[in-house]
mmCIF file of C-alpha atoms in Angstrom:
data_model
loop_
_atom_site.group_PDB
_atom_site.id
_atom_site.type_symbol
_atom_site.label_atom_id
_atom_site.label_comp_id
_atom_site.label_asym_id
_atom_site.label_seq_id
_atom_site.Cartn_x
_atom_site.Cartn_y
_atom_site.Cartn_z
ATOM 1 C CA MET C 14 -64.541 45.614 -119.708
ATOM 2 C CA VAL C 15 -60.814 45.347 -119.649
ATOM 3 C CA ARG C 16 -60.771 47.172 -116.237
ATOM 4 C CA SER C 17 -63.437 44.885 -114.885
ATOM 5 C CA THR C 18 -61.568 41.871 -116.089
ATOM 6 C CA SER C 19 -58.346 43.170 -114.703
ATOM 7 C CA PHE C 20 -59.935 43.916 -111.372
ATOM 8 C CA LEU C 21 -61.544 40.541 -111.249
ATOM 9 C CA PHE C 22 -58.228 38.840 -111.891
ATOM 10 C CA SER C 23 -56.535 40.880 -109.246
ATOM 11 C CA ALA C 24 -59.197 39.939 -106.739
ATOM 12 C CA VAL C 25 -58.796 36.259 -107.556
ATOM 13 C CA VAL C 26 -55.046 36.435 -107.189
ATOM 14 C CA TYR C 27 -55.321 38.260 -103.873
ATOM 15 C CA ALA C 28 -57.785 35.774 -102.568
ATOM 16 C CA ALA C 29 -55.505 32.925 -103.562
ATOM 17 C CA VAL C 30 -52.528 34.518 -101.857
ATOM 18 C CA ALA C 31 -54.550 35.168 -98.733
ATOM 19 C CA LEU C 32 -55.785 31.609 -98.714
ATOM 20 C CA ALA C 33 -52.266 30.306 -99.150
ATOM 21 C CA ALA C 34 -51.062 32.472 -96.304
ATOM 22 C CA ALA C 35 -53.862 31.382 -94.039
ATOM 23 C CA CYS C 36 -53.297 27.688 -94.713
ATOM 24 C CA PRO C 37 -49.549 26.999 -94.930
ATOM 25 C CA PRO C 38 -48.485 23.601 -96.091
ATOM 26 C CA LYS C 39 -48.123 21.127 -93.195
ATOM 27 C CA ASP C 40 -44.553 19.953 -92.606
ATOM 28 C CA THR C 41 -44.840 16.320 -91.583
ATOM 29 C CA THR C 42 -41.110 15.744 -91.307
ATOM 30 C CA VAL C 43 -39.860 15.679 -87.708
ATOM 31 C CA PRO C 44 -36.257 16.642 -87.684
ATOM 32 C CA ALA C 45 -34.032 14.270 -85.724
ATOM 33 C CA PRO C 46 -32.479 15.761 -82.656
ATOM 34 C CA THR C 47 -28.938 16.762 -83.190
ATOM 35 C CA SER C 48 -27.708 16.125 -79.680
ATOM 36 C CA ALA C 49 -26.609 12.763 -78.392
ATOM 37 C CA PRO C 50 -29.107 10.876 -76.283
ATOM 38 C CA VAL C 51 -29.043 11.980 -72.703
ATOM 39 C CA PRO C 52 -27.485 9.331 -70.503
ATOM 40 C CA GLU C 53 -29.179 8.305 -67.333
ATOM 41 C CA PRO C 54 -27.730 10.477 -64.570
ATOM 42 C CA THR C 55 -25.603 8.468 -62.323
ATOM 43 C CA LEU C 56 -26.038 10.253 -59.085
ATOM 44 C CA VAL C 57 -29.470 11.850 -59.576
ATOM 45 C CA PRO C 58 -32.282 9.354 -59.282
ATOM 46 C CA GLU C 59 -34.813 11.297 -61.453
ATOM 47 C CA PRO C 60 -34.685 10.709 -65.284
ATOM 48 C CA ALA C 61 -33.599 13.534 -67.544
ATOM 49 C CA PRO C 62 -36.551 15.388 -69.213
ATOM 50 C CA VAL C 63 -37.354 14.631 -72.884
ATOM 51 C CA PRO C 64 -36.550 17.644 -75.179
ATOM 52 C CA THR C 65 -39.645 19.645 -76.074
ATOM 53 C CA LEU C 66 -40.201 21.203 -79.570
ATOM 54 C CA VAL C 67 -41.726 24.609 -79.193
ATOM 55 C CA PRO C 68 -42.881 26.063 -82.602
ATOM 56 C CA ASN C 69 -42.496 29.756 -83.272
ATOM 57 C CA PRO C 70 -45.775 31.613 -83.589
ATOM 58 C CA ALA C 71 -47.089 31.966 -87.136
ATOM 59 C CA PRO C 72 -46.192 35.331 -88.736
ATOM 60 C CA LEU C 73 -48.861 37.751 -89.806
ATOM 61 C CA PRO C 74 -50.092 37.136 -93.413
ATOM 62 C CA THR C 75 -48.189 39.015 -96.091
ATOM 63 C CA THR C 76 -48.809 39.501 -99.773
ATOM 64 C CA GLU C 77 -46.304 36.759 -100.521
ATOM 65 C CA PRO C 78 -46.356 33.382 -98.885
ATOM 66 C CA VAL C 79 -43.748 33.085 -96.136
ATOM 67 C CA PRO C 80 -42.387 29.613 -95.524
ATOM 68 C CA ALA C 81 -43.074 28.262 -92.080
ATOM 69 C CA PRO C 82 -40.014 28.703 -89.855
ATOM 70 C CA GLU C 83 -38.054 25.704 -88.782
ATOM 71 C CA PRO C 84 -39.046 24.613 -85.320
ATOM 72 C CA THR C 85 -36.537 25.739 -82.715
ATOM 73 C CA LEU C 86 -35.020 22.859 -80.765
ATOM 74 C CA VAL C 87 -34.684 23.718 -77.116
ATOM 75 C CA PRO C 88 -31.718 21.689 -75.931
ATOM 76 C CA ASN C 89 -32.117 19.496 -72.921
ATOM 77 C CA PRO C 90 -30.211 20.728 -69.930
ATOM 78 C CA ALA C 91 -26.627 19.567 -69.939
ATOM 79 C CA PRO C 92 -26.367 16.124 -68.455
ATOM 80 C CA LEU C 93 -24.691 15.747 -65.161
ATOM 81 C CA PRO C 94 -21.092 14.774 -65.618
ATOM 82 C CA THR C 95 -20.599 11.077 -66.084
ATOM 83 C CA THR C 96 -17.190 11.039 -64.486
ATOM 84 C CA GLU C 97 -16.663 8.768 -61.552
ATOM 85 C CA PRO C 98 -19.225 9.543 -58.940
ATOM 86 C CA VAL C 99 -17.994 11.463 -56.039
ATOM 87 C CA PRO C 100 -17.873 8.840 -53.345
ATOM 88 C CA ALA C 101 -19.768 9.576 -50.280
ATOM 89 C CA PRO C 102 -17.323 10.591 -47.581
ATOM 90 C CA GLU C 103 -16.245 7.629 -45.626
ATOM 91 C CA PRO C 104 -17.524 7.743 -42.103
ATOM 92 C CA THR C 105 -14.946 8.937 -39.692
ATOM 93 C CA LEU C 106 -14.242 6.249 -37.207
ATOM 94 C CA VAL C 107 -14.370 7.822 -33.813
ATOM 95 C CA PRO C 108 -12.755 5.385 -31.463
ATOM 96 C CA ASN C 109 -14.743 4.614 -28.423
ATOM 97 C CA PRO C 110 -12.965 6.058 -25.434
ATOM 98 C CA ALA C 111 -10.898 3.495 -23.652
ATOM 99 C CA PRO C 112 -12.795 2.256 -20.666
ATOM 100 C CA LEU C 113 -11.701 3.758 -17.450
ATOM 101 C CA PRO C 114 -9.541 1.303 -15.590
ATOM 102 C CA THR C 115 -11.455 -0.569 -13.022
ATOM 103 C CA SER C 116 -9.657 -0.311 -9.791
ATOM 104 C CA ALA C 117 -8.522 -3.645 -8.591
ATOM 105 C CA PRO C 118 -10.521 -4.856 -5.670
ATOM 106 C CA GLU C 119 -8.975 -4.363 -2.343
ATOM 107 C CA PRO C 120 -6.948 -7.443 -1.651
ATOM 108 C CA VAL C 121 -8.566 -9.593 0.934
ATOM 109 C CA PRO C 122 -5.970 -10.043 3.626
ATOM 110 C CA ALA C 123 -4.871 -13.577 4.038
ATOM 111 C CA PRO C 124 -6.373 -15.013 7.176
ATOM 112 C CA GLU C 125 -4.073 -15.267 10.092
ATOM 113 C CA PRO C 126 -2.939 -18.839 10.403
ATOM 114 C CA THR C 127 -4.941 -20.560 13.053
ATOM 115 C CA SER C 128 -2.616 -22.211 15.401
ATOM 116 C CA ALA C 129 -3.461 -25.708 16.345
ATOM 117 C CA PRO C 130 -5.337 -25.860 19.618
ATOM 118 C CA GLU C 131 -3.094 -26.195 22.573
ATOM 119 C CA PRO C 132 -3.224 -29.699 23.969
ATOM 120 C CA VAL C 133 -4.788 -29.795 27.378
ATOM 121 C CA PRO C 134 -1.939 -30.758 29.667
ATOM 122 C CA ALA C 135 -2.489 -33.663 31.920
ATOM 123 C CA PRO C 136 -2.831 -32.616 35.542
ATOM 124 C CA GLU C 137 0.600 -32.289 36.987
ATOM 125 C CA PRO C 138 1.301 -34.119 40.179
ATOM 126 C CA THR C 139 1.498 -31.917 43.180
ATOM 127 C CA PRO C 140 5.185 -31.158 43.538
ATOM 128 C CA ALA C 141 6.912 -31.929 46.726
ATOM 129 C CA PRO C 142 7.393 -28.808 48.776
ATOM 130 C CA GLU C 143 10.517 -27.040 47.734
ATOM 131 C CA PRO C 144 13.108 -26.748 50.426
ATOM 132 C CA VAL C 145 13.180 -23.379 52.027
ATOM 133 C CA PRO C 146 16.436 -21.754 50.972
ATOM 134 C CA ALA C 147 18.738 -20.512 53.609
ATOM 135 C CA PRO C 148 18.318 -16.801 54.184
ATOM 136 C CA GLN C 149 20.373 -14.831 51.734
ATOM 137 C CA PRO C 150 22.510 -12.074 53.108
ATOM 138 C CA THR C 151 20.981 -8.719 52.439
ATOM 139 C CA PRO C 152 23.059 -6.987 49.770
ATOM 140 C CA ALA C 153 24.180 -3.495 50.401
ATOM 141 C CA PRO C 154 21.885 -1.038 48.631
ATOM 142 C CA ALA C 155 23.199 0.520 45.462
ATOM 143 C CA PRO C 156 23.716 4.268 45.369
ATOM 144 C CA GLY C 157 20.343 5.941 45.360
ATOM 145 C CA GLY C 158 18.589 2.948 47.014
ATOM 146 C CA GLY C 159 14.970 2.235 46.141
ATOM 147 C CA ALA C 160 14.684 0.834 42.636
ATOM 148 C CA GLY C 161 18.459 0.606 42.472
ATOM 149 C CA ALA C 162 18.881 -2.427 44.721
ATOM 150 C CA ALA C 163 21.947 -4.437 43.720
ATOM 151 C CA LEU C 164 21.569 -7.181 41.096
ATOM 152 C CA THR C 165 23.028 -10.611 41.817
ATOM 153 C CA GLY C 166 21.574 -13.099 39.259
ATOM 154 C CA LYS C 167 21.238 -13.004 35.496
ATOM 155 C CA ARG C 168 17.551 -13.792 35.085
ATOM 156 C CA GLY C 169 14.929 -11.073 35.129
ATOM 157 C CA LEU C 170 11.199 -10.730 34.531
ATOM 158 C CA ALA C 171 9.626 -9.054 31.491
ATOM 159 C CA TRP C 172 6.410 -8.093 33.280
ATOM 160 C CA PRO C 173 3.376 -7.056 31.189
ATOM 161 C CA SER C 174 1.162 -4.222 32.342
ATOM 162 C CA ASP C 175 -1.929 -6.458 32.565
ATOM 163 C CA ASN C 176 -0.291 -8.902 34.973
ATOM 164 C CA ASN C 177 -1.796 -8.148 38.370
ATOM 165 C CA PHE C 178 -0.340 -11.169 40.150
ATOM 166 C CA ASN C 179 2.298 -10.867 42.809
ATOM 167 C CA PRO C 180 5.720 -11.229 41.170
ATOM 168 C CA SER C 181 7.252 -12.514 44.379
ATOM 169 C CA ILE C 182 6.288 -16.048 43.248
ATOM 170 C CA PHE C 183 9.385 -15.863 41.034
ATOM 171 C CA LYS C 184 11.778 -14.961 43.833
ATOM 172 C CA SER C 185 14.867 -17.143 43.788
ATOM 173 C CA ASP C 186 18.596 -16.798 43.612
ATOM 174 C CA LYS C 187 18.262 -17.009 39.808
ATOM 175 C CA VAL C 188 15.596 -14.309 39.233
ATOM 176 C CA THR C 189 16.730 -10.969 40.592
ATOM 177 C CA TRP C 190 15.247 -8.038 38.653
ATOM 178 C CA LEU C 191 12.136 -6.862 36.798
ATOM 179 C CA TYR C 192 11.133 -4.409 34.081
ATOM 180 C CA ASN C 193 7.819 -3.673 32.379
ATOM 181 C CA TRP C 194 8.664 -1.640 29.227
ATOM 182 C CA GLY C 195 7.696 1.560 31.053
ATOM 183 C CA THR C 196 8.824 4.016 33.696
ATOM 184 C CA THR C 197 6.262 3.214 36.406
ATOM 185 C CA PRO C 198 6.788 0.163 38.631
ATOM 186 C CA PRO C 199 3.901 -2.324 38.939
ATOM 187 C CA PRO C 200 1.909 -1.394 42.062
ATOM 188 C CA GLN C 201 2.134 -4.954 43.406
ATOM 189 C CA LEU C 202 5.932 -5.062 43.133
ATOM 190 C CA ASN C 203 6.362 -3.941 46.737
ATOM 191 C CA GLY C 204 10.128 -4.145 46.548
ATOM 192 C CA ALA C 205 10.127 -7.843 45.601
ATOM 193 C CA PHE C 206 12.650 -7.099 42.842
ATOM 194 C CA PRO C 207 14.752 -4.130 41.814
ATOM 195 C CA TYR C 208 12.809 -2.231 39.140
ATOM 196 C CA ILE C 209 14.547 -1.049 35.965
ATOM 197 C CA PRO C 210 12.645 1.600 33.973
ATOM 198 C CA THR C 211 12.570 1.721 30.175
ATOM 199 C CA GLN C 212 12.393 4.734 27.872
ATOM 200 C CA TRP C 213 10.374 2.709 25.343
ATOM 201 C CA SER C 214 10.299 5.288 22.508
ATOM 202 C CA ALA C 215 10.538 9.030 22.018
ATOM 203 C CA GLY C 216 7.031 9.496 23.416
ATOM 204 C CA GLY C 217 7.041 11.277 26.786
ATOM 205 C CA ILE C 218 10.811 11.511 26.795
ATOM 206 C CA GLU C 219 10.629 15.122 27.953
ATOM 207 C CA ASN C 220 9.451 13.796 31.359
ATOM 208 C CA LEU C 221 12.293 11.310 31.724
ATOM 209 C CA ASN C 222 14.577 13.470 33.845
ATOM 210 C CA ALA C 223 11.884 14.061 36.477
ATOM 211 C CA THR C 224 11.005 10.343 36.489
ATOM 212 C CA ILE C 225 14.605 9.322 37.060
ATOM 213 C CA ALA C 226 14.955 11.879 39.843
ATOM 214 C CA THR C 227 12.006 10.215 41.612
ATOM 215 C CA LEU C 228 12.891 6.551 40.994
ATOM 216 C CA LYS C 229 16.642 6.846 41.435
ATOM 217 C CA PRO C 230 17.263 3.600 39.495
ATOM 218 C CA GLU C 231 20.650 2.034 38.992
ATOM 219 C CA TYR C 232 19.948 1.339 35.303
ATOM 220 C CA LEU C 233 17.816 2.762 32.511
ATOM 221 C CA LEU C 234 16.883 0.640 29.497
ATOM 222 C CA GLY C 235 17.052 2.486 26.175
ATOM 223 C CA PHE C 236 14.586 2.450 23.265
ATOM 224 C CA ASN C 237 12.671 -0.795 22.700
ATOM 225 C CA GLU C 238 13.414 -2.232 19.250
ATOM 226 C CA PRO C 239 13.919 1.044 17.381
ATOM 227 C CA ASP C 240 14.759 -1.037 14.286
ATOM 228 C CA ASN C 241 11.266 -2.570 14.298
ATOM 229 C CA ASP C 242 8.425 -0.678 12.583
ATOM 230 C CA GLY C 243 5.949 -2.149 15.053
ATOM 231 C CA GLN C 244 7.865 -1.045 18.148
ATOM 232 C CA ALA C 245 9.808 2.157 18.909
ATOM 233 C CA HIS C 246 10.504 2.608 15.166
ATOM 234 C CA LEU C 247 13.250 5.231 15.215
ATOM 235 C CA SER C 248 15.881 5.878 12.597
ATOM 236 C CA PRO C 249 19.482 5.835 13.853
ATOM 237 C CA ASP C 250 19.657 9.611 13.397
ATOM 238 C CA ASP C 251 16.445 10.299 15.326
ATOM 239 C CA ALA C 252 17.403 7.913 18.096
ATOM 240 C CA ALA C 253 20.785 9.644 18.375
ATOM 241 C CA LYS C 254 19.127 13.057 18.582
ATOM 242 C CA TYR C 255 16.864 12.025 21.474
ATOM 243 C CA TRP C 256 19.645 10.143 23.210
ATOM 244 C CA LYS C 257 21.948 13.165 23.200
ATOM 245 C CA GLN C 258 19.267 15.516 24.490
ATOM 246 C CA TYR C 259 17.458 13.430 27.115
ATOM 247 C CA ILE C 260 19.315 10.218 27.980
ATOM 248 C CA GLN C 261 23.023 10.973 27.871
ATOM 249 C CA PRO C 262 22.751 13.703 30.567
ATOM 250 C CA LEU C 263 21.476 11.075 33.036
ATOM 251 C CA LYS C 264 24.956 9.590 33.302
ATOM 252 C CA ALA C 265 25.937 12.683 35.219
ATOM 253 C CA GLN C 266 23.340 11.631 37.818
ATOM 254 C CA GLY C 267 24.999 8.223 38.228
ATOM 255 C CA VAL C 268 22.500 6.246 36.126
ATOM 256 C CA LYS C 269 23.946 3.350 34.140
ATOM 257 C CA LEU C 270 22.617 3.342 30.596
ATOM 258 C CA VAL C 271 21.583 0.345 28.509
ATOM 259 C CA SER C 272 21.732 1.030 24.777
ATOM 260 C CA PRO C 273 18.670 0.811 22.519
ATOM 261 C CA ALA C 274 17.615 -2.842 22.351
ATOM 262 C CA PHE C 275 18.009 -3.809 18.692
ATOM 263 C CA THR C 276 16.752 -7.084 17.230
ATOM 264 C CA ASN C 277 18.257 -9.968 15.285
ATOM 265 C CA ALA C 278 16.635 -8.670 12.078
ATOM 266 C CA GLY C 279 18.690 -8.296 8.927
ATOM 267 C CA ALA C 280 19.957 -4.972 7.584
ATOM 268 C CA PRO C 281 18.999 -2.181 7.812
ATOM 269 C CA GLY C 282 17.813 -3.486 11.196
ATOM 270 C CA GLY C 283 19.704 -5.481 13.775
ATOM 271 C CA VAL C 284 23.448 -4.995 14.079
ATOM 272 C CA ALA C 285 23.413 -2.715 11.000
ATOM 273 C CA TRP C 286 20.993 -0.364 12.790
ATOM 274 C CA MET C 287 23.183 -0.333 15.907
ATOM 275 C CA ASP C 288 26.292 0.450 13.870
ATOM 276 C CA ALA C 289 24.518 3.394 12.220
ATOM 277 C CA PHE C 290 23.287 4.621 15.617
ATOM 278 C CA ILE C 291 26.828 4.561 17.029
ATOM 279 C CA THR C 292 28.030 6.595 14.039
ATOM 280 C CA ALA C 293 25.238 9.165 14.436
ATOM 281 C CA CYS C 294 25.424 9.454 18.226
ATOM 282 C CA THR C 295 28.749 11.249 18.544
ATOM 283 C CA GLY C 296 29.677 11.906 22.158
ATOM 284 C CA CYS C 297 27.197 9.276 23.402
ATOM 285 C CA SER C 298 28.024 6.411 25.713
ATOM 286 C CA TRP C 299 26.305 3.518 27.479
ATOM 287 C CA ASP C 300 27.362 0.857 29.919
ATOM 288 C CA VAL C 301 25.486 -2.116 28.485
ATOM 289 C CA VAL C 302 24.306 -3.198 25.014
ATOM 290 C CA GLY C 303 20.624 -4.210 24.860
ATOM 291 C CA LEU C 304 19.439 -7.052 22.587
ATOM 292 C CA HIS C 305 16.225 -8.862 21.596
ATOM 293 C CA TRP C 306 16.148 -12.238 19.851
ATOM 294 C CA TYR C 307 13.397 -14.468 18.420
ATOM 295 C CA GLY C 308 14.160 -17.532 16.367
ATOM 296 C CA GLY C 309 13.920 -21.254 15.995
ATOM 297 C CA TRP C 310 16.877 -22.891 17.703
ATOM 298 C CA THR C 311 19.602 -22.205 20.221
ATOM 299 C CA GLY C 312 22.402 -22.280 17.659
ATOM 300 C CA ASP C 313 20.921 -19.213 15.976
ATOM 301 C CA LEU C 314 20.735 -17.469 19.353
ATOM 302 C CA GLY C 315 24.439 -18.114 19.905
ATOM 303 C CA GLU C 316 25.345 -16.658 16.515
ATOM 304 C CA PHE C 317 23.422 -13.476 17.293
ATOM 305 C CA ILE C 318 25.123 -13.095 20.671
ATOM 306 C CA ASP C 319 28.505 -13.572 19.015
ATOM 307 C CA SER C 320 27.723 -10.805 16.489
ATOM 308 C CA ALA C 321 27.185 -8.323 19.344
ATOM 309 C CA LYS C 322 30.414 -9.111 21.166
ATOM 310 C CA LYS C 323 32.257 -6.681 18.895
ATOM 311 C CA TYR C 324 30.900 -3.789 20.985
ATOM 312 C CA ASN C 325 33.080 -4.939 23.915
ATOM 313 C CA LEU C 326 30.409 -4.271 26.522
ATOM 314 C CA PRO C 327 28.241 -6.500 28.709
ATOM 315 C CA LEU C 328 25.148 -7.745 26.883
ATOM 316 C CA TRP C 329 21.590 -7.695 28.226
ATOM 317 C CA LEU C 330 19.162 -9.922 26.335
ATOM 318 C CA THR C 331 15.960 -8.312 27.613
ATOM 319 C CA GLU C 332 13.630 -10.340 25.361
ATOM 320 C CA PHE C 333 14.072 -13.762 23.811
ATOM 321 C CA GLY C 334 11.840 -16.586 22.667
ATOM 322 C CA LEU C 335 10.879 -18.822 19.789
ATOM 323 C CA SER C 336 8.975 -17.796 16.677
ATOM 324 C CA TRP C 337 5.329 -16.910 17.248
ATOM 325 C CA ASP C 338 3.997 -20.163 15.822
ATOM 326 C CA ALA C 339 5.917 -22.332 18.285
ATOM 327 C CA GLN C 340 3.921 -24.704 20.471
ATOM 328 C CA ALA C 341 4.223 -25.410 24.181
ATOM 329 C CA SER C 342 6.132 -28.611 23.433
ATOM 330 C CA ASN C 343 8.721 -26.611 21.475
ATOM 331 C CA TYR C 344 9.281 -24.354 24.475
ATOM 332 C CA GLU C 345 9.613 -27.345 26.794
ATOM 333 C CA GLU C 346 12.600 -28.429 24.698
ATOM 334 C CA PHE C 347 14.031 -24.984 23.991
ATOM 335 C CA LEU C 348 13.995 -23.216 27.355
ATOM 336 C CA PRO C 349 16.276 -25.574 29.321
ATOM 337 C CA LEU C 350 18.879 -25.405 26.536
ATOM 338 C CA ALA C 351 18.639 -21.620 26.293
ATOM 339 C CA LEU C 352 18.922 -21.122 30.066
ATOM 340 C CA THR C 353 22.014 -23.313 30.227
ATOM 341 C CA TYR C 354 23.616 -21.468 27.324
ATOM 342 C CA LEU C 355 22.862 -17.981 28.665
ATOM 343 C CA ASP C 356 23.931 -18.787 32.222
ATOM 344 C CA ASN C 357 27.287 -20.011 30.917
ATOM 345 C CA GLU C 358 27.926 -17.325 28.271
ATOM 346 C CA PRO C 359 30.305 -14.782 29.841
ATOM 347 C CA ALA C 360 29.214 -11.996 27.478
ATOM 348 C CA ILE C 361 25.631 -12.191 28.815
ATOM 349 C CA GLU C 362 25.255 -10.219 32.032
ATOM 350 C CA ARG C 363 21.429 -10.174 32.276
ATOM 351 C CA TYR C 364 18.557 -11.772 30.373
ATOM 352 C CA ALA C 365 14.763 -11.926 30.546
ATOM 353 C CA PHE C 366 12.604 -14.612 28.946
ATOM 354 C CA PHE C 367 9.434 -13.491 27.159
ATOM 355 C CA GLY C 368 7.621 -13.711 29.389
ATOM 356 C CA ALA C 369 5.707 -13.495 32.636
ATOM 357 C CA PHE C 370 2.301 -13.928 30.957
ATOM 358 C CA HIS C 371 -0.878 -15.827 31.775
ATOM 359 C CA SER C 372 -2.661 -15.714 28.404
ATOM 360 C CA GLY C 373 -2.664 -19.460 27.769
ATOM 361 C CA ALA C 374 0.067 -19.280 25.117
ATOM 362 C CA GLY C 375 2.864 -21.808 24.886
ATOM 363 C CA TRP C 376 5.438 -19.384 26.273
ATOM 364 C CA ASP C 377 3.522 -18.373 29.426
ATOM 365 C CA MET C 378 5.255 -18.739 32.788
ATOM 366 C CA LEU C 379 2.020 -18.239 34.750
ATOM 367 C CA ASN C 380 -1.277 -20.076 34.810
ATOM 368 C CA ALA C 381 -4.592 -18.254 34.864
ATOM 369 C CA ASP C 382 -4.653 -18.494 38.676
ATOM 370 C CA GLY C 383 -1.205 -16.952 39.073
ATOM 371 C CA SER C 384 0.645 -20.182 39.768
ATOM 372 C CA LEU C 385 3.786 -21.137 37.870
ATOM 373 C CA THR C 386 3.572 -23.151 34.654
ATOM 374 C CA SER C 387 6.177 -25.775 33.867
ATOM 375 C CA LEU C 388 8.182 -23.053 32.092
ATOM 376 C CA GLY C 389 7.870 -20.789 35.122
ATOM 377 C CA LYS C 390 9.203 -23.538 37.346
ATOM 378 C CA MET C 391 12.150 -24.056 35.007
ATOM 379 C CA TYR C 392 12.880 -20.350 35.135
ATOM 380 C CA VAL C 393 13.090 -20.053 38.905
ATOM 381 C CA SER C 394 15.054 -23.276 39.459
#
């Protein structure tokens, strides 16, 4: 009885323990999280996850009740640092490349000034027939004859290559010689005037000796405006080199030499060019100094002639005229004054007006039909 009672009591106790183990008391207290609330991440747009309580699994039943374990708090991941946000890198300013320079447009050349139309001259009255001059005595031919016929008057003819008229219309006791900027006489010359060749530039100068041997002239004109870029265009040194090699030896053949014809331009042209040429051309010599002048009034012409007297040689003014914009009326006033001055200036031995043209310009001495203009008549009288 005692054993049965004891057994029964033991069974009851065991059952109670087992029941207590199987049904642990429910803990309704939710522990407060120990960590500080998670701040909103500054740079990450997604919200931080809420901490999750994961309970440990229940232990196997034992003979004695085991208290339920405290729930383990799984900490939220560490918040992103709340220090100042790393600023997004500032965009690197890449300067636009400087635009390539636009080349300036080619300058439009200024139009050439249009000269006022030439006034149509009133028909000139038919001049009375000029008296026939008494026959001139035939001068003795110069050494070499041919193109070297003796010169008697100052005035000459600057004869362009396109003038096919007979130059004998200019024959008078005032006009006594002719040149044409070249070394070949005009075919229509026919001995009307002594012909004086010109070595215009360095071009073809290697043929000069043979040409002179054929022509046998009394004079040779030197380079045509070597101080002018638009004409012979030779430096003093280059001109001296060619002169020494090809022109100076002609003096031994009896040819009289006329120096390069320099202009009335300012330095380094004009007289300054001639001075430099004389310095460079050691051992050179010439018999006459050649000149060209263009300007606006006769006083300026006289000053230029005076500046060339220092060379102590006869002067040949083989071109002269007014500025290119001068009108026919300007020439009507200028030419008589210039002719009087040049005829009476002892330093001037020869001169040639520019020129024997028939182009219709104000300086022409010929009409389109080959007759003399008013300037041409002045020139022969």
